Structure formats: C-alpha cells, structure tokens
PDB file of C-alpha atoms in Angstrom:
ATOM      1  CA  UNK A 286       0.000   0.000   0.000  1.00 78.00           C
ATOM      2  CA  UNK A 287       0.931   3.511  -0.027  1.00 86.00           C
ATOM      3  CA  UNK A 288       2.723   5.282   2.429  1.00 90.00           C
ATOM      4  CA  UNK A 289       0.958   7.413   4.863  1.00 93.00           C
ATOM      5  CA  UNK A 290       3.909   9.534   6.741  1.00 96.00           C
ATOM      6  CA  UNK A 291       5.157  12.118   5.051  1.00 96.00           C
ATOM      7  CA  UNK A 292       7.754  15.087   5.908  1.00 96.00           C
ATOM      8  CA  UNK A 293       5.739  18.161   7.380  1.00 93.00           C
ATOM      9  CA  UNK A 294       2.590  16.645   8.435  1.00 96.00           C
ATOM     10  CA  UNK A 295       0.374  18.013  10.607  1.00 95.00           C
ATOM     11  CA  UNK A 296      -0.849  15.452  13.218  1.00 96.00           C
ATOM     12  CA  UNK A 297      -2.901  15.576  16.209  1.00 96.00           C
ATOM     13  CA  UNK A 298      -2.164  12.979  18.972  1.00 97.00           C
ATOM     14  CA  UNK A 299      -4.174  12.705  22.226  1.00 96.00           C
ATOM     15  CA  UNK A 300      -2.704  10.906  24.978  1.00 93.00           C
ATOM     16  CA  UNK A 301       0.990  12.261  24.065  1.00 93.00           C
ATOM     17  CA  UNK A 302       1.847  12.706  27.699  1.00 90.00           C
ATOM     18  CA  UNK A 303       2.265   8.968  28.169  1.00 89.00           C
ATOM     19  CA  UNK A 304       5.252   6.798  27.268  1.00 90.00           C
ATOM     20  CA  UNK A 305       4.056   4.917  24.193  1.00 92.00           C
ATOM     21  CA  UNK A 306       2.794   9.065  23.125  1.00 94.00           C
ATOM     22  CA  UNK A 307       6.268  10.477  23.764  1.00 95.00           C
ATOM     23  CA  UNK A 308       7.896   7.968  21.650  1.00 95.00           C
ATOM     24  CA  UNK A 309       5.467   8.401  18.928  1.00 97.00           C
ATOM     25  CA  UNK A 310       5.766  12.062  18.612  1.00 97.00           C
ATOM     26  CA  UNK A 311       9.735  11.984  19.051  1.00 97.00           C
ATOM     27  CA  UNK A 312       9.758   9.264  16.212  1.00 98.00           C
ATOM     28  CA  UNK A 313       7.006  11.603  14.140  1.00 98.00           C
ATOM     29  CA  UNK A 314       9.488  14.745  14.638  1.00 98.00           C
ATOM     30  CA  UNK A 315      12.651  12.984  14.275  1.00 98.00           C
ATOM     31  CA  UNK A 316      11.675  11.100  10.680  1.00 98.00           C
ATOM     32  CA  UNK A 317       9.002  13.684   9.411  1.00 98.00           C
ATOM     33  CA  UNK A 318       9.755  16.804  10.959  1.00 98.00           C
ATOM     34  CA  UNK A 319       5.847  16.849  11.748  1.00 97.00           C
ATOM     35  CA  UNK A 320       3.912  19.977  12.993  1.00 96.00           C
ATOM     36  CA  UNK A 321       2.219  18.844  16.440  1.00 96.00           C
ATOM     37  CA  UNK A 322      -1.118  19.344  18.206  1.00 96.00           C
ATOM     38  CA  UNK A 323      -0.979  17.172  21.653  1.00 96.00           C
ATOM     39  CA  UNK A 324      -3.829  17.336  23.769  1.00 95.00           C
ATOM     40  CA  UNK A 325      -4.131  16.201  27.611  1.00 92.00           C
ATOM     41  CA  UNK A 326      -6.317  16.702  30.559  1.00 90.00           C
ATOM     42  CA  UNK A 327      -2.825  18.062  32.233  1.00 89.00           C
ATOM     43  CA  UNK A 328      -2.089  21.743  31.781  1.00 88.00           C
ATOM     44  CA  UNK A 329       1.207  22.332  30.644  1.00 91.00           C
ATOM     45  CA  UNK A 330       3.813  21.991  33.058  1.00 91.00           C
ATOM     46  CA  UNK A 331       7.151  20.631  33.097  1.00 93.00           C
ATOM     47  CA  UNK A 332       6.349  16.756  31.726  1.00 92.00           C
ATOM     48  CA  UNK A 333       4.740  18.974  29.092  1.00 95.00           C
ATOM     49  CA  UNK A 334       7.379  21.493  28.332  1.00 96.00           C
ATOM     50  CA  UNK A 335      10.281  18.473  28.583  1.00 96.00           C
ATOM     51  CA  UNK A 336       7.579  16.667  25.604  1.00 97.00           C
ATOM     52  CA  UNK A 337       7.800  19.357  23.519  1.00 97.00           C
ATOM     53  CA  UNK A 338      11.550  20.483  24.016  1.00 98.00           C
ATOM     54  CA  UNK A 339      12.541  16.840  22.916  1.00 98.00           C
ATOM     55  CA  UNK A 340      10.384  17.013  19.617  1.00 98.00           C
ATOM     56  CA  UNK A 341      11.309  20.366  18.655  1.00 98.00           C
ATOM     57  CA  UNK A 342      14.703  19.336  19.343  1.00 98.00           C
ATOM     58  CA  UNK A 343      14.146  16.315  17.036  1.00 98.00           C
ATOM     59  CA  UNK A 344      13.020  18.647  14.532  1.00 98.00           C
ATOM     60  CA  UNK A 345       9.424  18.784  14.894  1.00 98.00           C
ATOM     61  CA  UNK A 346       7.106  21.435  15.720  1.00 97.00           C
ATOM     62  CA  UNK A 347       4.274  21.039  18.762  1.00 97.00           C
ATOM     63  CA  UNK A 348       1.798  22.678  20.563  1.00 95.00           C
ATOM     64  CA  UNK A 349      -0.093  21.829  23.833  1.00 96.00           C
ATOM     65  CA  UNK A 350      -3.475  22.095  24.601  1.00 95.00           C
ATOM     66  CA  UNK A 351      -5.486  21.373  27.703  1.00 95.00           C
ATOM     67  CA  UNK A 352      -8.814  19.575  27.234  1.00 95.00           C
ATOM     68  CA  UNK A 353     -11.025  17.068  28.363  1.00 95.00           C
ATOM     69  CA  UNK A 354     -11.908  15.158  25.365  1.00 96.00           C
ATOM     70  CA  UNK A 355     -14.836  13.525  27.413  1.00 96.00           C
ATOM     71  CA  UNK A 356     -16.190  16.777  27.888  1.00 96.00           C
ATOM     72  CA  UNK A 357     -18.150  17.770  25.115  1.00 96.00           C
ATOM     73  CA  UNK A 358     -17.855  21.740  25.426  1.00 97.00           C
ATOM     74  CA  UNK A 359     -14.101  21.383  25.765  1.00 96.00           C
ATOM     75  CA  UNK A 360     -13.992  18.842  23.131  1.00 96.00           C
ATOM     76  CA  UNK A 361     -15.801  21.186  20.918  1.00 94.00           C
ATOM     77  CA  UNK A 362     -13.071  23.876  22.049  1.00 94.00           C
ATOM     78  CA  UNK A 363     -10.584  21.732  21.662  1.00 94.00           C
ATOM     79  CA  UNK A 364     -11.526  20.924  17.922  1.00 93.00           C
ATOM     80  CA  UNK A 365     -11.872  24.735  16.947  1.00 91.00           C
ATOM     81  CA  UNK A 366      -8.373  25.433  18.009  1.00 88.00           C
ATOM     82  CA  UNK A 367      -6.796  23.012  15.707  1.00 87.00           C
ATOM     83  CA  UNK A 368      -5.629  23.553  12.193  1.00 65.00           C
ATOM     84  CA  UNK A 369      -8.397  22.706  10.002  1.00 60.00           C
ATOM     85  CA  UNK A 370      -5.363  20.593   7.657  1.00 62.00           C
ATOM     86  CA  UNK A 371      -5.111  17.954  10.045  1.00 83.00           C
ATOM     87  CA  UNK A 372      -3.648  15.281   7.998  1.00 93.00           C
ATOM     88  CA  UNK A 373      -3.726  12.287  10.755  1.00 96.00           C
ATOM     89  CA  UNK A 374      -5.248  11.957  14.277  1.00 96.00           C
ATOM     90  CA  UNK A 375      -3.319   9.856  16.327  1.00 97.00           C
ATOM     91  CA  UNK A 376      -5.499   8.119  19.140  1.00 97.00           C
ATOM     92  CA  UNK A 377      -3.729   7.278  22.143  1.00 96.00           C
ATOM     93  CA  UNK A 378      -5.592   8.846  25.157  1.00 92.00           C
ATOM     94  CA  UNK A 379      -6.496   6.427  27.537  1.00 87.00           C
ATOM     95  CA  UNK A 380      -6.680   4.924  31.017  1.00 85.00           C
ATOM     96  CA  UNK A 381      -6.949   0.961  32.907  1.00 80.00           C
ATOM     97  CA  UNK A 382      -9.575   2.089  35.947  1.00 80.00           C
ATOM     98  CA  UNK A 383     -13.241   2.554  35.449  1.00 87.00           C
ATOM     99  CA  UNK A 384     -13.448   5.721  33.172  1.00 90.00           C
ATOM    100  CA  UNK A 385     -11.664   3.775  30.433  1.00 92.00           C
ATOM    101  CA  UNK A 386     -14.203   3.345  28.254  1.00 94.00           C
ATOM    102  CA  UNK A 387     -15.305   6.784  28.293  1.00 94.00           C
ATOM    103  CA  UNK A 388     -11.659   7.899  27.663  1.00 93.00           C
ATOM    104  CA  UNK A 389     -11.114   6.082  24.642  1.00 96.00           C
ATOM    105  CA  UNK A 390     -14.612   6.173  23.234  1.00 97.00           C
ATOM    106  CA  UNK A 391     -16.211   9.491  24.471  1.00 96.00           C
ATOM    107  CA  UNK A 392     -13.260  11.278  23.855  1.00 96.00           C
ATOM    108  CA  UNK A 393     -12.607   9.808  20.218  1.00 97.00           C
ATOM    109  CA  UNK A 394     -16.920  10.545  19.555  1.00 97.00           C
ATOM    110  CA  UNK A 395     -16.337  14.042  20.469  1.00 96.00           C
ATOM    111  CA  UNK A 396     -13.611  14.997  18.241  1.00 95.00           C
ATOM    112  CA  UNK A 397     -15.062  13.739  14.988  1.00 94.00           C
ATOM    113  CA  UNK A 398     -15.869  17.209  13.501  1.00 91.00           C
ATOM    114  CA  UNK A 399     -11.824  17.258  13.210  1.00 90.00           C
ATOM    115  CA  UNK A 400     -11.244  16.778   9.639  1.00 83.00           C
ATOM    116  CA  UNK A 401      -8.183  14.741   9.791  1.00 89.00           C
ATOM    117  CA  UNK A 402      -7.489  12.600   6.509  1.00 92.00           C
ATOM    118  CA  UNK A 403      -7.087   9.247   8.047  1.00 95.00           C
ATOM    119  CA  UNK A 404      -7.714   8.395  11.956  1.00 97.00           C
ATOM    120  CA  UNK A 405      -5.012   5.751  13.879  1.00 98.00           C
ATOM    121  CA  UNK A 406      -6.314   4.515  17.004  1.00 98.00           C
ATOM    122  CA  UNK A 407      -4.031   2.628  19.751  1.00 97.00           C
ATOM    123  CA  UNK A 408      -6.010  -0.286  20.901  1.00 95.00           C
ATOM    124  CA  UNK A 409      -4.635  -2.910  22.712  1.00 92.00           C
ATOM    125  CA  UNK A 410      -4.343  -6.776  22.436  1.00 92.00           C
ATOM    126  CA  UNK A 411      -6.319  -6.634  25.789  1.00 89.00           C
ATOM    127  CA  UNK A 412     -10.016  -6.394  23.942  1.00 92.00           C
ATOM    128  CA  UNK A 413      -8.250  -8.941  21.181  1.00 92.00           C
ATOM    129  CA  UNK A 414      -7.455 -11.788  23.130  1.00 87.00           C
ATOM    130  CA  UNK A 415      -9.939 -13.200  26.233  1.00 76.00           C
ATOM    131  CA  UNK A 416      -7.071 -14.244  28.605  1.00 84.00           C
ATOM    132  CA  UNK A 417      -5.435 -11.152  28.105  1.00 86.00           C
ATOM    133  CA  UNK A 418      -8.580  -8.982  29.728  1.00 85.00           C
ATOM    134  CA  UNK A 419      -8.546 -10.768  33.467  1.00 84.00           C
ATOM    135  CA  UNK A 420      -8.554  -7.672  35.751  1.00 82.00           C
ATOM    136  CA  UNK A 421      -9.094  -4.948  33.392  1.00 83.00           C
ATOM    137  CA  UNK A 422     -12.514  -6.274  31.506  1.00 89.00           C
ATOM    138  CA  UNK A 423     -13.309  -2.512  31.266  1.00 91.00           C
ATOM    139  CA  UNK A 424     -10.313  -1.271  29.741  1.00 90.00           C
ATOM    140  CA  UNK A 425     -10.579  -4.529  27.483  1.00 91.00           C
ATOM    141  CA  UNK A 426     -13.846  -4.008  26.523  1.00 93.00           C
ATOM    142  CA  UNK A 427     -13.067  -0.152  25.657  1.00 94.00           C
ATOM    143  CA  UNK A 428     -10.126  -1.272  23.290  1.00 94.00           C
ATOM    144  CA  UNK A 429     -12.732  -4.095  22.023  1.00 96.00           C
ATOM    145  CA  UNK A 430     -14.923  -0.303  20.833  1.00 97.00           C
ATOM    146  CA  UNK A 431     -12.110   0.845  19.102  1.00 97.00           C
ATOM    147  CA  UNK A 432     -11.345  -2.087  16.997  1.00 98.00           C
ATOM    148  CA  UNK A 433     -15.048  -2.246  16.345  1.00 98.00           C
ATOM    149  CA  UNK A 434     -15.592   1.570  15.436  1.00 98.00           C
ATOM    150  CA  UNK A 435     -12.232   1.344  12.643  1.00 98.00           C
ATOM    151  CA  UNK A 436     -14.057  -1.485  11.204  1.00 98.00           C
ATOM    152  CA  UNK A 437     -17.524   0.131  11.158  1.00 97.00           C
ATOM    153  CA  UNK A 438     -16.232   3.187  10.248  1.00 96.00           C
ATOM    154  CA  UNK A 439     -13.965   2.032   6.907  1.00 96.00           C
ATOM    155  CA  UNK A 440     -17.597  -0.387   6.056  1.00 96.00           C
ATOM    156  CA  UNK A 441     -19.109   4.017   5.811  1.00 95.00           C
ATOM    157  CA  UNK A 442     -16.093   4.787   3.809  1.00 95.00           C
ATOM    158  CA  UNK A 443     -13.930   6.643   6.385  1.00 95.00           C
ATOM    159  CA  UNK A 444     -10.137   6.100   6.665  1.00 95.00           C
ATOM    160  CA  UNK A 445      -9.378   4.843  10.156  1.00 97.00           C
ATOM    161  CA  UNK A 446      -7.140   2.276  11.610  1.00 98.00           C
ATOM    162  CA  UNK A 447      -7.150   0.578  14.688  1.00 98.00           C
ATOM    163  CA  UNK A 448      -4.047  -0.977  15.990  1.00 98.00           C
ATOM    164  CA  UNK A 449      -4.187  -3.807  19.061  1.00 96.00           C
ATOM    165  CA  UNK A 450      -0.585  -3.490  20.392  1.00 94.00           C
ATOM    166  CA  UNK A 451       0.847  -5.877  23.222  1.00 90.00           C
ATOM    167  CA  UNK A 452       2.925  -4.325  25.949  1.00 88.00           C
ATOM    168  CA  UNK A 453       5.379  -1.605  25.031  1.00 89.00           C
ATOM    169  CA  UNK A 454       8.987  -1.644  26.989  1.00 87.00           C
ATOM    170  CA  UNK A 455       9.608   1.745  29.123  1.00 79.00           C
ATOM    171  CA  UNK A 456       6.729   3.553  31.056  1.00 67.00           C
ATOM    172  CA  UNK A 457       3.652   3.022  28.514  1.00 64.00           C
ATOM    173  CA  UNK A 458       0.376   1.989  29.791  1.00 58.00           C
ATOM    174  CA  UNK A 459       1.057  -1.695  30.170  1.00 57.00           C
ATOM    175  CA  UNK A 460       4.381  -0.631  31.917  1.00 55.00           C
ATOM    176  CA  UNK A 461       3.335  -2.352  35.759  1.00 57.00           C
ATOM    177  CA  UNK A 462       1.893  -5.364  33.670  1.00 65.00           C
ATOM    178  CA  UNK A 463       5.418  -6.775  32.330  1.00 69.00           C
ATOM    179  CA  UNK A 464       4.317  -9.800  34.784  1.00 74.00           C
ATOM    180  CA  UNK A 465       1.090 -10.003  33.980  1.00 74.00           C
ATOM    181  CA  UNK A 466       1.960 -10.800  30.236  1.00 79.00           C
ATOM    182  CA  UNK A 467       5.268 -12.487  30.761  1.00 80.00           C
ATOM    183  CA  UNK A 468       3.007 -15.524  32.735  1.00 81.00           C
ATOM    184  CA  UNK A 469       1.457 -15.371  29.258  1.00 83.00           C
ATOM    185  CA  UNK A 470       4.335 -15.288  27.455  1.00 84.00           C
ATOM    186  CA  UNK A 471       3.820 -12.101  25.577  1.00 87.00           C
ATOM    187  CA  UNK A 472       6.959 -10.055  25.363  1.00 87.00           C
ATOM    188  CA  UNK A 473       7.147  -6.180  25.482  1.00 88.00           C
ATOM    189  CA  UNK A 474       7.487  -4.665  22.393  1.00 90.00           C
ATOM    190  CA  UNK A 475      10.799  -2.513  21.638  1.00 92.00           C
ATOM    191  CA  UNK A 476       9.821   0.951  20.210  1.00 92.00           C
ATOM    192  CA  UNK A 477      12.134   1.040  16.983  1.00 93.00           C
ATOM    193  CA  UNK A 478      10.231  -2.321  15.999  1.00 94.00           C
ATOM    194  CA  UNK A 479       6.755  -0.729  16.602  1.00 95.00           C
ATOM    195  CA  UNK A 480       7.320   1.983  14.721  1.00 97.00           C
ATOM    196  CA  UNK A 481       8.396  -0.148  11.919  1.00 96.00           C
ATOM    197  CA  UNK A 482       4.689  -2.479  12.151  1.00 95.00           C
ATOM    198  CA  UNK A 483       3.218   0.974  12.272  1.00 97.00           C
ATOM    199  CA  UNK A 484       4.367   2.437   9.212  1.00 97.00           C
ATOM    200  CA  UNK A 485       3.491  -0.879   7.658  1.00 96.00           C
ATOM    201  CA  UNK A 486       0.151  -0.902   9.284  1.00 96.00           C
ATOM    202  CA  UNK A 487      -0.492   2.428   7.868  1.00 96.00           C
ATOM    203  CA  UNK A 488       0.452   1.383   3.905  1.00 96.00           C
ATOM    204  CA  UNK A 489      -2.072  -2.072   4.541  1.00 96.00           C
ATOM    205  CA  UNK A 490      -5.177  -0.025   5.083  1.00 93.00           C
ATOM    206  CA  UNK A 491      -6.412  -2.674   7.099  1.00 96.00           C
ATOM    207  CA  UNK A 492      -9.051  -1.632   9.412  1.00 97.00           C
ATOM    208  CA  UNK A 493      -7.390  -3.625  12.341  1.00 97.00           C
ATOM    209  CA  UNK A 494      -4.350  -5.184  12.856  1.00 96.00           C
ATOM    210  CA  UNK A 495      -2.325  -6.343  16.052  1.00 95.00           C
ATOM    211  CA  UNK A 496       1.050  -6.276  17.028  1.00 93.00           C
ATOM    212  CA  UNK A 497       2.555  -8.147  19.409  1.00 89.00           C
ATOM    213  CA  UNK A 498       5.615 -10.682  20.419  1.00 83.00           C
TER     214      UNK A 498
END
C-alpha cells in the first residue's frame, strides 16, 4: 500500500503525555519533521514542556493544549483550536480504571468534527485476546470499541485504523503489567520495531491489525 507519513505533516495525537505518546511524537518529529497538536487533561507543566523540548529538538514542531476530550464543550473547544489541515489523528488517550471506556470512546466521539485525513487509534491486544482482559474487563472491553468503530467506520467509507498493540517496553500503559503478560508469554514490544509495524500498518489499510511478540 501507499505510504501514509510524510515530511511536514500536521498530526494531532491525544494521549501524548504517556510513554508509548512520547515515543510516537519523538519518532514523528525525528523522521518527518511533523507539525504537532498534543492534547491532555494536564495543563502544561514541566512533563509537558520536557515533551515538547525533545520534539522540537528532534526537529518537529508542537503545541499543547489542555482539554477534556470527554467533555463535550471542551472537546468542541478543543476541535476549533486546531488547524483545520489535520492530515492524521493519532489516538492514544487512555486509562486501565473505570473511566476507560469513556476515555477512549467518548473522547474519540467528540472529536469527529476534526477533519483529519485518516484516523489511527491505539487499541490494545487486551479487547483482542480473552485471557489477556482478566482484571481490566473494562479497559478490554473499551479497546474491544475501538477495533469495532475502525471497522464500522472504513464499512461508511472513512479512513481509520485501529491498531491492538501488546505491551510496550519503558513507562507506557502496560508498563506495571510486564508480569502479567510475561506468565502469558507475551513479550514487550521494543519501540524502533513498533514503529516499523506501524508504518506498515499504515500502507495495509487494514481496518485492524495487532502487534505483538
């Protein structure tokens, strides 16, 4: 398929505060020299300003903005501050406790006026595979949407992807689970090697794909 990153970009990524979101937007900057809209629920303070040093130092360009995606009002807010161009919305924003589902879904529902060109939701192998979801049904169940809503949603004709990763190494969501998944003999997946399924993941088209070890 074609290729879907391209030098200059303009992406927006929610979630970017987190470990698997840093690494994404350091890789976007660092290969693509990508223009950046990152939105959190934190206002911008240090973990924030460190985020956005390392990608402009990388060679990218970002901007913070504080919203609550689940909010509608600042979700509307949130979409009428960001440049109308939006080539790719990265989907990352999420949480393992009770409000997971309405992280990932709510938040993803209320930003759909964004006219991004093509939509890449993380999703996790959690909502793929039964064992995997022992303890965190919820946040299984909320990945489960996402998977659902990229194949629903390329069925109307709309270009969205959503990827079902395992365990990434470093602080990302599934960080305190490296136990959990080891007992099930899924290995954590090394960044550079992520980024490489991802960029192939983006030429397939494929609605949903997962990636793990």
């Amino acid at each position: 398929g074609e290729k879907k990153l391209h030098k200059n970009m303009h992406v927006c990524v929610t979630g970017a505060a987190g470990g698997i979101g840093r690494a994404l937007c350091i890789y976007l900057a660092q290969y693509y020299q990508m223009r950046m809209t990152l939105v959190g629920r934190s206002a911008r303070e240090q973990r924030e300003d460190e985020l956005i040093a390392a990608i402009e130092k990388a060679g990218g360009e970002a901007v913070w903005i504080q919203a609550d995606l689940t909010d509608t009002q600042q979700a509307q807010s949130f979409v009428e501050q960001v440049d109308a161009k939006g080539d790719i919305l990265f989907h990352l924003a999420g949480t393992t406790g009770s409000d997971a589902m309405k992280t990932k879904r709510d938040s993803l529902l209320n930003i759909q006026d964004l006219t991004a060109k093509h939509q890449v939701l993380f999703s996790s192998i959690s909502g793929v595979v039964p064992g995997l979801a022992t303890g965190i049904e919820e946040y299984a169940a909320a990945n489960a949407w996402l998977d659902d809503f990229a194949r629903e949603g390329q069925v109307q004709g709309q270009s969205v992807q959503s990827i079902a990763w395992g365990p990434w190494q470093g602080d990302g969501m599934s960080a305190g689970a490296k136990d959990f998944f080891d007992a099930r003999g899924i290995r954590s997946i090394e960044a550079g090697w992520a980024f490489e399924v991802l960029e192939h993941a983006l030429a397939s088209e494929e609605p949903n794909l997962a990636a793990f070890y």
